[in-house]
């Protein structure tokens, strides 16, 4: 019997939720939560910019690492704002899950 | 027997790969691929900024939508750069998969 | 006798102030003001990302153009938020005007 | 007779040029130059995101400070890439100097 959520993003989210109210000294993430939404938001933009820099440079190794950092901090932002990953995935599902054929129609812009 | 990848992110990636060499007129994504890495990179930053704006404003509904847009365009960038989602997830797995206890040690910064 | 402000940034700001309440159809800037702070903020990030992309690529010609776009949209944001360029310049003056020798002490981070 | 450039942006640029090849330990800016274009580019995006966060929040005091930080780091990027402020101002001049009446025609997008 497997009680653990299976996808790493779900497991990561569970870890982040645990850390949210932990002692700010206890981990990088706990400290980030303690510094608040603005600081987390800045980290998201920072990692997004590092991600695109590696893409422009064409360094796949670094792009993977920076993409992981971006996903990580995006999930910290979700945790901070009580957003469930599942809710975001469902939006993608709604837009692309039917074979991705109606992407143009379902995008708002 | 289930031959379909199960997570929406994996299925989305499969759709994106198909679109990569499609007629640029055929869909939003095909057009984006045709415009190249820089244009895709700009979209990633744009969606990242829209994401944090909604977080700062505290609008969870819009934050979910913008987060989905950000994930979507990040995966377009991965497709453009031949990055497999699995490779990014493995980096997260390596850092957090063992219960997330050693996050501080395993982060490089 | 010269009643015009001399620096292009000051003259640009005067133009922007005029446009702020103009018919949104009448110019790009009037339309941008009509769309509001969030849209202007997104443009600032977008131009900032285009600026750094050109720097990473090492294209000075494009870097100049994108830097001008960034400055332009930053000034649109200032106009939108009733920030005078002079107030921003005075902060720089305070930090660097005395020969720039005490930059470290005067920066808050 | 006044041999000093008058606008703070010009004086700041002169200071930055001096610092460019200084001992990286000697000042924040010298250290930034030593870390290279990517690091400087990240700082530009970081300050741009802090700037728009304050605009979204509607905090004019902090917006001025963050705008000064953004201008400062943008000029560090120019110095790093051998871009003269005057060249950027001339682009703005070309677009807006004639009374700003032809902004729409002269913008490329």
PDB file of C-alpha atoms in Angstrom, chain A residues 7-12 15 19 25-30 37-38 41-42 44-45 47-52 54-56 58-60 63-74 77-78 81-84 87-89 91-97 99-104 107 109, chain B residues 7-12 15 19 25-30 37-38 41-42 44-45 47-52 54-56 58-60 63-74 77-78 81-84 87-89 91-97 99-104 107 109:
ATOM      1  CA  UNK A   7       4.657  12.740  -8.507  1.00  0.00           C
ATOM      2  CA  UNK A   8       7.661  14.623  -7.206  1.00  0.00           C
ATOM      3  CA  UNK A   9       5.759  17.914  -7.533  1.00  0.00           C
ATOM      4  CA  UNK A  10       3.046  16.609  -5.213  1.00  0.00           C
ATOM      5  CA  UNK A  11       5.583  15.280  -2.757  1.00  0.00           C
ATOM      6  CA  UNK A  12       7.523  18.520  -2.885  1.00  0.00           C
ATOM      7  CA  UNK A  15       7.158  19.038   2.175  1.00  0.00           C
ATOM      8  CA  UNK A  19       7.908  23.791   6.343  1.00  0.00           C
ATOM      9  CA  UNK A  25      16.114  29.212  11.123  1.00  0.00           C
ATOM     10  CA  UNK A  26      15.397  25.561  10.446  1.00  0.00           C
ATOM     11  CA  UNK A  27      15.675  25.582   6.664  1.00  0.00           C
ATOM     12  CA  UNK A  28      16.073  27.754   3.590  1.00  0.00           C
ATOM     13  CA  UNK A  29      12.371  27.370   2.801  1.00  0.00           C
ATOM     14  CA  UNK A  30      11.162  28.110   6.304  1.00  0.00           C
ATOM     15  CA  UNK A  37       5.162  36.916  -0.304  1.00  0.00           C
ATOM     16  CA  UNK A  38       7.193  39.737  -1.801  1.00  0.00           C
ATOM     17  CA  UNK A  41       7.841  36.628  -5.609  1.00  0.00           C
ATOM     18  CA  UNK A  42      11.261  38.183  -6.168  1.00  0.00           C
ATOM     19  CA  UNK A  44      10.399  33.486  -8.670  1.00  0.00           C
ATOM     20  CA  UNK A  45      11.386  36.314 -11.036  1.00  0.00           C
ATOM     21  CA  UNK A  47      14.909  32.131 -11.056  1.00  0.00           C
ATOM     22  CA  UNK A  48      12.837  32.828 -14.170  1.00  0.00           C
ATOM     23  CA  UNK A  49      15.512  35.212 -15.384  1.00  0.00           C
ATOM     24  CA  UNK A  50      18.296  32.728 -14.635  1.00  0.00           C
ATOM     25  CA  UNK A  51      16.290  30.120 -16.540  1.00  0.00           C
ATOM     26  CA  UNK A  52      15.945  32.221 -19.677  1.00  0.00           C
ATOM     27  CA  UNK A  54      20.640  29.660 -19.715  1.00  0.00           C
ATOM     28  CA  UNK A  55      18.197  29.073 -22.582  1.00  0.00           C
ATOM     29  CA  UNK A  56      19.611  32.053 -24.497  1.00  0.00           C
ATOM     30  CA  UNK A  58      22.047  27.304 -24.900  1.00  0.00           C
ATOM     31  CA  UNK A  59      23.394  25.516 -21.825  1.00  0.00           C
ATOM     32  CA  UNK A  60      21.029  22.554 -21.287  1.00  0.00           C
ATOM     33  CA  UNK A  63      18.855  25.205 -17.923  1.00  0.00           C
ATOM     34  CA  UNK A  64      17.658  22.038 -16.188  1.00  0.00           C
ATOM     35  CA  UNK A  65      19.070  23.191 -12.864  1.00  0.00           C
ATOM     36  CA  UNK A  66      17.594  26.676 -13.132  1.00  0.00           C
ATOM     37  CA  UNK A  67      14.251  25.252 -14.287  1.00  0.00           C
ATOM     38  CA  UNK A  68      14.193  23.092 -11.162  1.00  0.00           C
ATOM     39  CA  UNK A  69      14.931  26.184  -9.077  1.00  0.00           C
ATOM     40  CA  UNK A  70      12.116  28.051 -10.818  1.00  0.00           C
ATOM     41  CA  UNK A  71       9.606  25.225 -10.258  1.00  0.00           C
ATOM     42  CA  UNK A  72      10.716  24.978  -6.665  1.00  0.00           C
ATOM     43  CA  UNK A  73      10.191  28.665  -5.940  1.00  0.00           C
ATOM     44  CA  UNK A  74       6.928  28.738  -7.899  1.00  0.00           C
ATOM     45  CA  UNK A  77       4.700  30.826  -3.901  1.00  0.00           C
ATOM     46  CA  UNK A  78       1.723  28.467  -4.337  1.00  0.00           C
ATOM     47  CA  UNK A  81      -0.830  31.635  -1.315  1.00  0.00           C
ATOM     48  CA  UNK A  82      -2.766  28.439  -0.560  1.00  0.00           C
ATOM     49  CA  UNK A  83      -2.755  27.356  -4.194  1.00  0.00           C
ATOM     50  CA  UNK A  84      -2.894  23.606  -4.728  1.00  0.00           C
ATOM     51  CA  UNK A  87      -5.720  23.304  -9.232  1.00  0.00           C
ATOM     52  CA  UNK A  88      -3.042  24.582 -11.588  1.00  0.00           C
ATOM     53  CA  UNK A  89      -2.744  21.196 -13.289  1.00  0.00           C
ATOM     54  CA  UNK A  91      -6.327  24.402 -15.669  1.00  0.00           C
ATOM     55  CA  UNK A  92      -3.708  22.863 -17.951  1.00  0.00           C
ATOM     56  CA  UNK A  93      -5.835  19.723 -18.203  1.00  0.00           C
ATOM     57  CA  UNK A  94      -8.847  21.784 -19.227  1.00  0.00           C
ATOM     58  CA  UNK A  95      -6.841  23.563 -21.885  1.00  0.00           C
ATOM     59  CA  UNK A  96      -4.753  20.687 -23.208  1.00  0.00           C
ATOM     60  CA  UNK A  97      -6.062  17.431 -21.818  1.00  0.00           C
ATOM     61  CA  UNK A  99      -5.434  15.968 -26.926  1.00  0.00           C
ATOM     62  CA  UNK A 100      -4.338  19.551 -26.998  1.00  0.00           C
ATOM     63  CA  UNK A 101      -6.367  20.183 -30.103  1.00  0.00           C
ATOM     64  CA  UNK A 102      -8.197  23.225 -28.917  1.00  0.00           C
ATOM     65  CA  UNK A 103      -5.360  25.136 -27.412  1.00  0.00           C
ATOM     66  CA  UNK A 104      -6.069  28.246 -29.446  1.00  0.00           C
ATOM     67  CA  UNK A 107      -6.451  30.452 -24.342  1.00  0.00           C
ATOM     68  CA  UNK A 109      -5.054  35.768 -25.162  1.00  0.00           C
TER      69      UNK A 109
ATOM     70  CA  UNK B   7       0.662  13.354 -15.485  1.00  0.00           C
ATOM     71  CA  UNK B   8      -0.732  16.354 -17.338  1.00  0.00           C
ATOM     72  CA  UNK B   9       2.773  17.846 -17.539  1.00  0.00           C
ATOM     73  CA  UNK B  10       4.021  14.759 -19.364  1.00  0.00           C
ATOM     74  CA  UNK B  11       1.031  14.747 -21.704  1.00  0.00           C
ATOM     75  CA  UNK B  12       1.417  18.462 -22.322  1.00  0.00           C
ATOM     76  CA  UNK B  15       1.671  17.665 -27.348  1.00  0.00           C
ATOM     77  CA  UNK B  19       3.646  20.997 -32.411  1.00  0.00           C
ATOM     78  CA  UNK B  25       0.003  29.214 -38.685  1.00  0.00           C
ATOM     79  CA  UNK B  26      -1.562  26.078 -37.256  1.00  0.00           C
ATOM     80  CA  UNK B  27      -1.540  26.989 -33.570  1.00  0.00           C
ATOM     81  CA  UNK B  28      -0.355  29.522 -31.023  1.00  0.00           C
ATOM     82  CA  UNK B  29       2.436  27.167 -29.930  1.00  0.00           C
ATOM     83  CA  UNK B  30       3.608  26.322 -33.429  1.00  0.00           C
ATOM     84  CA  UNK B  37      14.097  30.862 -28.298  1.00  0.00           C
ATOM     85  CA  UNK B  38      14.255  34.560 -27.502  1.00  0.00           C
ATOM     86  CA  UNK B  41      12.125  33.273 -23.211  1.00  0.00           C
ATOM     87  CA  UNK B  42      10.353  36.633 -23.181  1.00  0.00           C
ATOM     88  CA  UNK B  44       8.400  32.955 -19.764  1.00  0.00           C
ATOM     89  CA  UNK B  45       9.457  36.189 -18.068  1.00  0.00           C
ATOM     90  CA  UNK B  47       4.134  35.051 -17.463  1.00  0.00           C
ATOM     91  CA  UNK B  48       6.409  34.952 -14.415  1.00  0.00           C
ATOM     92  CA  UNK B  49       5.775  38.638 -13.866  1.00  0.00           C
ATOM     93  CA  UNK B  50       2.028  38.229 -14.294  1.00  0.00           C
ATOM     94  CA  UNK B  51       2.193  35.374 -11.795  1.00  0.00           C
ATOM     95  CA  UNK B  52       3.916  37.409  -9.112  1.00  0.00           C
ATOM     96  CA  UNK B  54      -1.366  38.228  -8.874  1.00  0.00           C
ATOM     97  CA  UNK B  55       0.420  36.872  -5.806  1.00  0.00           C
ATOM     98  CA  UNK B  56       1.202  40.404  -4.600  1.00  0.00           C
ATOM     99  CA  UNK B  58      -3.561  38.232  -3.421  1.00  0.00           C
ATOM    100  CA  UNK B  59      -5.889  37.065  -6.194  1.00  0.00           C
ATOM    101  CA  UNK B  60      -5.799  33.230  -5.996  1.00  0.00           C
ATOM    102  CA  UNK B  63      -2.702  33.356  -9.656  1.00  0.00           C
ATOM    103  CA  UNK B  64      -3.756  29.836 -10.656  1.00  0.00           C
ATOM    104  CA  UNK B  65      -4.400  30.934 -14.235  1.00  0.00           C
ATOM    105  CA  UNK B  66      -1.117  32.809 -14.554  1.00  0.00           C
ATOM    106  CA  UNK B  67       0.773  29.936 -12.913  1.00  0.00           C
ATOM    107  CA  UNK B  68      -0.671  27.614 -15.553  1.00  0.00           C
ATOM    108  CA  UNK B  69       0.456  30.061 -18.255  1.00  0.00           C
ATOM    109  CA  UNK B  70       3.921  30.171 -16.722  1.00  0.00           C
ATOM    110  CA  UNK B  71       4.206  26.368 -16.550  1.00  0.00           C
ATOM    111  CA  UNK B  72       2.940  26.127 -20.096  1.00  0.00           C
ATOM    112  CA  UNK B  73       5.518  28.549 -21.491  1.00  0.00           C
ATOM    113  CA  UNK B  74       8.294  27.041 -19.370  1.00  0.00           C
ATOM    114  CA  UNK B  77      11.062  26.549 -23.553  1.00  0.00           C
ATOM    115  CA  UNK B  78      12.060  23.031 -22.466  1.00  0.00           C
ATOM    116  CA  UNK B  81      15.794  23.387 -25.868  1.00  0.00           C
ATOM    117  CA  UNK B  82      15.387  19.582 -25.858  1.00  0.00           C
ATOM    118  CA  UNK B  83      14.973  19.460 -22.096  1.00  0.00           C
ATOM    119  CA  UNK B  84      12.887  16.545 -20.826  1.00  0.00           C
ATOM    120  CA  UNK B  87      15.253  15.489 -16.186  1.00  0.00           C
ATOM    121  CA  UNK B  88      14.029  18.539 -14.304  1.00  0.00           C
ATOM    122  CA  UNK B  89      11.875  16.422 -11.996  1.00  0.00           C
ATOM    123  CA  UNK B  91      16.806  17.226 -10.065  1.00  0.00           C
ATOM    124  CA  UNK B  92      13.946  18.050  -7.692  1.00  0.00           C
ATOM    125  CA  UNK B  93      13.799  14.378  -6.705  1.00  0.00           C
ATOM    126  CA  UNK B  94      17.490  14.374  -5.912  1.00  0.00           C
ATOM    127  CA  UNK B  95      17.120  17.466  -3.763  1.00  0.00           C
ATOM    128  CA  UNK B  96      13.830  16.727  -2.032  1.00  0.00           C
ATOM    129  CA  UNK B  97      12.840  13.133  -2.684  1.00  0.00           C
ATOM    130  CA  UNK B  99      11.728  13.346   2.588  1.00  0.00           C
ATOM    131  CA  UNK B 100      13.009  16.802   1.892  1.00  0.00           C
ATOM    132  CA  UNK B 101      15.149  16.678   4.982  1.00  0.00           C
ATOM    133  CA  UNK B 102      18.377  17.675   3.392  1.00  0.00           C
ATOM    134  CA  UNK B 103      17.193  20.605   1.338  1.00  0.00           C
ATOM    135  CA  UNK B 104      19.780  22.938   2.802  1.00  0.00           C
ATOM    136  CA  UNK B 107      21.021  23.408  -2.599  1.00  0.00           C
ATOM    137  CA  UNK B 109      23.147  28.526  -3.000  1.00  0.00           C
TER     138      UNK B 109
END
